[in-house]
């Protein structure tokens, strides 16, 4: 990968995606598990790719210091542009049915767009502090609410509008993930970090060794 500053990698079934900062400009790269690497849309400044879903990834597309969220096709490099929330976007999350990203200079809200109608979006929450690291698992959205102390890990059902608190703990934005109806996170409750695992439709979390 050379000497560039790298963004977090994401992996699909047969592809690895990441962005590299070269001279302060982000460039999207694609790698295979055989070790091959190629640029994607080399003429555009793209960052923060999501895991691929149906041959597309959500990215932040930059023009100078401003960005918009877009869907990017891996096969032909075409773009589908959803309507923007009118506020600076944070790194997005993508599922088969939804596109979600933090919005605002301090990211106090989350903006959701249904992929069935990319021209329609809505605000999920508008709290007093940062709402970080949205993760989508089907119609379920998990994110970290940093307006509370300690931070709150929240679950929102995009189809029903129901919201649930999963945990209130010292969780960092990079220290949790969601997949196949299960959320895992790392939290330090004073005795050192511990790994927690919880089904999104079940009760209290369990602690893994």
Coordinates of C-alpha atoms in Angstrom, one line a residue:
X1 CA 0.0 0.0 0.0
X2 CA 3.0 2.3 0.0
X3 CA 3.5 5.2 2.4
X4 CA 0.0 6.8 2.2
X5 CA -2.1 7.3 5.2
X6 CA -4.8 4.6 5.1
X7 CA -8.5 4.7 6.1
X8 CA -10.2 1.6 7.7
X9 CA -10.5 -1.4 5.4
X10 CA -13.8 -3.2 4.8
X11 CA -14.2 -6.7 3.3
X12 CA -16.8 -8.2 1.1
X13 CA -17.0 -11.7 -0.2
X14 CA -14.1 -11.3 -2.6
X15 CA -13.0 -7.7 -2.3
X16 CA -11.2 -5.4 0.2
X17 CA -11.9 -1.7 0.0
X18 CA -10.2 1.3 1.7
X19 CA -9.2 4.8 1.0
X20 CA -5.7 6.2 1.0
X21 CA -4.8 9.9 1.6
X22 CA -2.2 11.1 -0.9
X23 CA -1.3 14.7 -0.5
X24 CA -4.4 15.2 1.6
X25 CA -6.7 13.9 -1.1
X26 CA -8.6 10.6 -0.5
X27 CA -8.4 7.9 -3.2
X28 CA -10.5 4.7 -3.2
X29 CA -8.7 1.4 -3.7
X30 CA -9.9 -2.1 -4.3
X31 CA -7.9 -5.2 -3.5
X32 CA -8.5 -8.9 -4.0
X33 CA -7.7 -11.7 -1.6
X34 CA -5.1 -12.8 -4.2
X35 CA -3.1 -9.6 -3.4
X36 CA -4.0 -7.5 -6.5
X37 CA -4.7 -3.8 -5.9
X38 CA -6.4 -1.3 -8.3
X39 CA -7.7 2.3 -7.9
X40 CA -11.5 2.9 -8.2
X41 CA -12.7 6.1 -9.8
X42 CA -9.1 7.5 -9.8
X43 CA -10.4 10.9 -11.0
X44 CA -12.6 11.4 -7.9
X45 CA -11.9 12.0 -4.2
X46 CA -13.8 9.2 -2.4
X47 CA -13.4 8.0 1.2
X48 CA -14.9 5.8 3.9
X49 CA -16.3 2.9 1.9
X50 CA -18.9 0.6 3.4
X51 CA -19.0 -3.1 3.0
X52 CA -20.3 -3.9 -0.5
X53 CA -24.0 -4.7 -0.8
X54 CA -25.5 -5.8 -4.1
X55 CA -22.4 -4.6 -6.0
X56 CA -22.4 -1.1 -4.5
X57 CA -20.7 0.7 -1.7
X58 CA -21.6 3.9 0.1
X59 CA -18.8 6.5 0.2
X60 CA -18.1 10.1 1.0
X61 CA -17.4 12.0 -2.2
X62 CA -15.2 15.1 -1.7
X63 CA -15.0 18.5 -3.4
X64 CA -12.4 20.5 -1.6
X65 CA -13.3 20.4 2.1
X66 CA -17.0 19.6 1.5
X67 CA -18.4 16.1 1.1
X68 CA -21.6 14.3 0.0
X69 CA -22.7 10.7 0.5
X70 CA -23.1 8.7 -2.6
X71 CA -23.6 5.1 -3.8
X72 CA -20.8 3.8 -5.9
X73 CA -21.0 0.8 -8.3
X74 CA -18.0 -1.5 -8.2
X75 CA -18.5 -2.8 -11.7
X76 CA -18.9 0.3 -13.9
X77 CA -18.0 3.1 -11.4
X78 CA -21.4 4.8 -11.9
X79 CA -22.9 6.8 -9.1
X80 CA -26.4 7.0 -7.6
X81 CA -26.7 10.2 -5.7
X82 CA -29.3 10.4 -2.8
X83 CA -30.6 13.7 -1.7
X84 CA -28.4 15.2 0.9
X85 CA -29.5 16.3 4.4
X86 CA -28.0 19.8 4.0
X87 CA -25.4 19.2 6.6
X88 CA -21.8 17.8 6.5
X89 CA -21.9 14.0 6.5
X90 CA -19.9 11.6 8.5
X91 CA -18.9 8.1 7.3
X92 CA -22.0 6.2 6.1
X93 CA -23.5 2.8 6.7
X94 CA -25.3 0.6 4.0
X95 CA -27.6 -2.3 3.9
X96 CA -29.8 -3.8 1.2
X97 CA -32.6 -1.4 2.0
X98 CA -31.1 1.6 3.8
X99 CA -28.3 4.2 3.7
X100 CA -27.6 6.1 6.9
X101 CA -24.9 8.6 7.9
X102 CA -24.2 11.1 10.7
X103 CA -25.1 14.7 9.7
X104 CA -24.1 18.1 11.0
X105 CA -20.8 19.8 12.0
X106 CA -20.8 18.0 15.4
X107 CA -22.9 15.1 14.0
X108 CA -25.8 15.6 16.4
X109 CA -28.3 13.8 14.1
X110 CA -28.5 10.8 11.8
X111 CA -29.9 10.9 8.3
X112 CA -31.6 7.9 6.7
X113 CA -32.5 7.2 3.1
X114 CA -34.5 4.2 1.9
X115 CA -32.7 2.7 -1.2
X116 CA -36.1 2.2 -2.7
X117 CA -36.4 6.0 -3.0
X118 CA -33.1 7.7 -2.9
X119 CA -34.8 11.1 -3.3
X120 CA -36.4 10.9 0.1
X121 CA -34.6 11.1 3.4
X122 CA -35.4 11.8 7.0
X123 CA -33.7 12.7 10.3
X124 CA -33.7 9.9 12.9
X125 CA -32.5 11.8 15.9
X126 CA -31.4 15.2 17.0
X127 CA -29.7 15.1 20.3
X128 CA -27.3 17.6 21.9
X129 CA -24.1 15.8 21.2
X130 CA -22.4 13.5 18.6
X131 CA -24.1 10.5 17.2
X132 CA -21.3 8.3 15.8
X133 CA -20.5 5.1 13.8
X134 CA -23.9 3.9 12.5
X135 CA -24.0 0.2 11.6
X136 CA -26.8 -1.4 9.6
X137 CA -28.1 -4.9 9.9
X138 CA -31.0 -5.2 7.6
X139 CA -33.7 -2.8 8.9
X140 CA -31.9 -2.4 12.2
X141 CA -29.6 0.5 13.0
X142 CA -27.0 0.5 15.9
X143 CA -25.0 3.6 16.7
X144 CA -23.1 5.3 19.5
X145 CA -24.7 8.2 21.2
X146 CA -21.9 10.3 22.7
X147 CA -24.2 13.0 24.0
X148 CA -24.5 10.9 27.2
X149 CA -21.8 10.1 29.8
X150 CA -20.9 7.3 29.5
X151 CA -21.8 6.9 25.9
X152 CA -25.0 4.9 25.0
X153 CA -25.1 2.2 22.4
X154 CA -28.6 2.5 20.8
X155 CA -30.7 0.3 18.5
X156 CA -33.3 1.8 16.1
X157 CA -35.8 -0.3 14.1
X158 CA -36.2 1.5 10.8
X159 CA -39.4 -0.2 9.9
X160 CA -41.2 0.4 13.2
X161 CA -39.5 3.4 14.7
X162 CA -38.8 1.5 18.0
X163 CA -35.7 2.5 19.8
X164 CA -33.8 0.5 22.5
X165 CA -30.8 1.1 24.7
X166 CA -28.3 -1.8 24.3
X167 CA -25.6 -0.6 26.6
X168 CA -24.4 2.5 28.6
X169 CA -20.6 2.1 28.9
X170 CA -17.2 3.4 28.0
X171 CA -17.5 2.3 24.3
X172 CA -15.4 4.0 21.6
X173 CA -16.8 4.5 18.0
X174 CA -14.4 1.9 16.6
X175 CA -15.1 -0.7 19.3
X176 CA -18.4 -2.3 18.2
X177 CA -19.8 -4.1 15.2
X178 CA -23.1 -5.6 14.1
X179 CA -23.8 -8.6 11.8
X180 CA -26.5 -11.2 11.4
X181 CA -28.6 -10.0 14.3
X182 CA -25.8 -9.8 16.8
X183 CA -23.9 -6.8 18.2
X184 CA -20.5 -7.1 19.8
X185 CA -18.6 -4.3 21.7
X186 CA -15.6 -3.7 23.9
X187 CA -16.1 -1.7 27.1
X188 CA -13.9 -0.9 30.1
X189 CA -15.9 -0.8 33.3
X190 CA -12.8 -0.2 35.5
X191 CA -11.4 -3.7 35.7
X192 CA -10.0 -3.6 32.2
X193 CA -11.6 -4.0 28.8
X194 CA -14.1 -6.8 28.2
X195 CA -15.8 -8.1 25.1
X196 CA -19.6 -8.2 25.1
X197 CA -22.0 -10.0 22.8
X198 CA -25.8 -9.6 22.5
X199 CA -28.5 -10.7 20.1
X200 CA -30.5 -7.7 18.9
X201 CA -33.8 -9.3 19.8
X202 CA -32.7 -10.8 23.2
X203 CA -32.2 -9.6 26.7
X204 CA -29.1 -8.7 28.7
X205 CA -25.6 -8.9 27.1
X206 CA -23.2 -11.7 27.8
X207 CA -19.5 -11.2 28.4
X208 CA -17.0 -13.1 26.4
X209 CA -13.5 -13.9 27.8

